[in-house]
CSV table of C-alpha atoms in Angstrom, one decimal:
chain,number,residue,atom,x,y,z
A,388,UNK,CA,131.1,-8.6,42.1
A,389,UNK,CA,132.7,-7.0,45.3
A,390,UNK,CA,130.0,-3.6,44.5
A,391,UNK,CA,126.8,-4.7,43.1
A,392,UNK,CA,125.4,-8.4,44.9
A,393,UNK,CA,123.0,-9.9,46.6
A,394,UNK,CA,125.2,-13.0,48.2
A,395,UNK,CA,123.7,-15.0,51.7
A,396,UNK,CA,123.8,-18.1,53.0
A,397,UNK,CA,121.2,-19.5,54.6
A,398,UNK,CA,122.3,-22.6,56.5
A,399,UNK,CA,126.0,-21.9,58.4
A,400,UNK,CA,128.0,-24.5,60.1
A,401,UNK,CA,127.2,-23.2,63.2
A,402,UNK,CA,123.7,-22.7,62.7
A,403,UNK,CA,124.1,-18.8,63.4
A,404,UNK,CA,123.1,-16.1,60.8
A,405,UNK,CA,125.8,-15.1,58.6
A,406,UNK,CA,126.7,-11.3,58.5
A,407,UNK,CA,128.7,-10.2,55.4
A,408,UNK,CA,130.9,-9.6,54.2
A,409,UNK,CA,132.0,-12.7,52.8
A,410,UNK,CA,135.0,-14.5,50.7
A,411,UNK,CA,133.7,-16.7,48.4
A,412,UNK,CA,135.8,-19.4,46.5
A,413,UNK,CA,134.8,-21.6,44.0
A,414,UNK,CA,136.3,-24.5,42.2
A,415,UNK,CA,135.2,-27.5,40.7
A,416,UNK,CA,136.6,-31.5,41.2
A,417,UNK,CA,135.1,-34.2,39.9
A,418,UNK,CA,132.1,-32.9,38.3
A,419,UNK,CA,130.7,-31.0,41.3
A,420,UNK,CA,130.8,-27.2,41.8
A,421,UNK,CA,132.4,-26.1,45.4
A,422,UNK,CA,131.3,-22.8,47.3
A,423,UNK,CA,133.6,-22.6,50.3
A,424,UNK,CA,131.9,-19.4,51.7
A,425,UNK,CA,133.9,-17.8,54.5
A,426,UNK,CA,134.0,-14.3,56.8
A,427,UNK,CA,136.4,-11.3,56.3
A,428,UNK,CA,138.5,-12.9,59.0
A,429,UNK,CA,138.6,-16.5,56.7
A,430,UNK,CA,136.6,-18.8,59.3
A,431,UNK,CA,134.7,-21.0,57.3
A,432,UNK,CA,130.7,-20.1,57.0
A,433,UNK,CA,129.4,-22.7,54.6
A,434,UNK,CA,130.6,-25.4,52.7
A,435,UNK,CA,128.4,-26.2,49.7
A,436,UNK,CA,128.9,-28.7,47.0
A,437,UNK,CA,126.7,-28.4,43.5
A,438,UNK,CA,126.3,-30.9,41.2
A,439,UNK,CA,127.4,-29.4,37.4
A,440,UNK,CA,125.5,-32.5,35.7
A,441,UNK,CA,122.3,-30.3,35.6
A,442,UNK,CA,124.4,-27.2,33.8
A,443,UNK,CA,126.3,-29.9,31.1
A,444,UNK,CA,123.6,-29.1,28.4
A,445,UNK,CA,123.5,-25.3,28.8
A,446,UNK,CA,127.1,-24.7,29.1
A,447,UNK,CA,127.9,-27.2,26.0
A,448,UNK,CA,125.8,-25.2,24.6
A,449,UNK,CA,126.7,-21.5,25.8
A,450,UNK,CA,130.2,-22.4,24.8
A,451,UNK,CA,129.4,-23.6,21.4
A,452,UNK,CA,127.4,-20.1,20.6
A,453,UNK,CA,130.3,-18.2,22.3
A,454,UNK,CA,132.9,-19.9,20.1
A,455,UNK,CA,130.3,-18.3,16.7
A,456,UNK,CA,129.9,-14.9,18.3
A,457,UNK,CA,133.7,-14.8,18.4
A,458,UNK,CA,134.0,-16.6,15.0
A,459,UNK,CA,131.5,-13.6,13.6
A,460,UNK,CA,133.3,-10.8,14.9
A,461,UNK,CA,135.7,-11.3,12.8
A,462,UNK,CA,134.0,-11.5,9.1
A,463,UNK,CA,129.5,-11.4,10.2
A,464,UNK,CA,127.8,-8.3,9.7
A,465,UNK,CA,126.6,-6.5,12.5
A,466,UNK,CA,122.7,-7.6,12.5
A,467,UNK,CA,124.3,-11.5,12.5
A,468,UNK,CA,126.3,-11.0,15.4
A,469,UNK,CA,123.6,-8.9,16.8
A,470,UNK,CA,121.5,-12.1,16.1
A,471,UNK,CA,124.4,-14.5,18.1
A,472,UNK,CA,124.7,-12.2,20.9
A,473,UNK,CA,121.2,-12.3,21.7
A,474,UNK,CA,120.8,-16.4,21.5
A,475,UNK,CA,124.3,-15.9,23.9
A,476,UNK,CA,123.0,-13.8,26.4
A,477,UNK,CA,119.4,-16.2,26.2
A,478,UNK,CA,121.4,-19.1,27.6
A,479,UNK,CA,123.3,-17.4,29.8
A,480,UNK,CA,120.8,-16.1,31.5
A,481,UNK,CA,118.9,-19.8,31.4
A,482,UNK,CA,121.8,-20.7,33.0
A,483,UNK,CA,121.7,-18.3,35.6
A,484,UNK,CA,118.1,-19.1,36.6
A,485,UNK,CA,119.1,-22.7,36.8
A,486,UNK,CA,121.9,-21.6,39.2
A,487,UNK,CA,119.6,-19.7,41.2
A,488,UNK,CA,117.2,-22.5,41.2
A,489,UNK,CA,119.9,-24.9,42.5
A,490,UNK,CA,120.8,-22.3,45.7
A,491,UNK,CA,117.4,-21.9,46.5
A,492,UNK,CA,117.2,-22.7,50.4
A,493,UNK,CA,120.9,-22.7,50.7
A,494,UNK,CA,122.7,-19.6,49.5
A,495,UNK,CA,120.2,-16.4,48.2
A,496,UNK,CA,121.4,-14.1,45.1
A,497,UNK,CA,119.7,-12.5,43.2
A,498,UNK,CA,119.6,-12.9,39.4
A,499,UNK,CA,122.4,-10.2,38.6
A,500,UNK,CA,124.8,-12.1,41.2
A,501,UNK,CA,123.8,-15.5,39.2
A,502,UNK,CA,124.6,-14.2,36.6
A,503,UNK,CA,127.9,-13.1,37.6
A,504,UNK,CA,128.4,-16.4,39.3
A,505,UNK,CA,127.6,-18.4,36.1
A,506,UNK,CA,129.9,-16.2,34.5
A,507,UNK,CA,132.7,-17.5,36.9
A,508,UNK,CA,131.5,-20.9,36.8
A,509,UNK,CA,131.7,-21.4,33.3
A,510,UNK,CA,134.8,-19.6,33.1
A,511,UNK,CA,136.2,-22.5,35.4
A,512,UNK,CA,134.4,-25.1,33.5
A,513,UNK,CA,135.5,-23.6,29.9
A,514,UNK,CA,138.4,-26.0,28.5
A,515,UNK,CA,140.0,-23.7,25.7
């Protein structure tokens, strides 16, 4: 993530344009996705709060095909979890454009760094 992104935000406390690079945490409470976006020198940028209502459907159902492709590891042959993996990586990357979507006018990636965030967003979210 640290390499490879496209990561800014748009609207700063301050009102000023935000120069990377930037820390970026994430955490979720009560059903809503936090980015506390801050400089190298940990002054807060942005504060932006997402709701996860919008991502239930996709990651119940991302985590339900994850649980398979692990379940067919073990005993599917390869063009079944061939089959899984591609129906995996289908709603991840749906929910990736819906991330994007949601930061639209407030924080700009592009759809590799979505993707990467929805990978840490679900990893959050995942209750195994």
């Amino acid at each position: 993530m640290l390499a490879e992104n496209s990561f800014l935000p748009l609207r700063t406390i301050d009102n000023v344009e935000a120069v990377g690079p930037f820390k970026l945490v994430l955490d979720i409470k009560r059903g809503k996705l936090i980015f506390d976006i801050r400089d190298e020198n940990d002054a807060p940028i942005m504060l932006h709060i997402l709701s996860l209502s919008p991502f239930r459907l996709i990651m119940k159902d991302y985590f339900l095909i994850c649980e398979r492709h692990h379940e067919a590891v073990k005993s599917a042959n390869p063009q079944q979890i061939e089959a899984i993996d591609m129906g995996r990586r289908g709603l991840h990357n749906e929910g990736s454009e819906l991330l994007s979507d949601r930061l639209k006018g407030k924080i700009k990636v592009d759809f590799e760094t979505a993707r990467r965030l929805y990978t840490l967003i679900c990893a959050l979210h995942w209750k195994g």
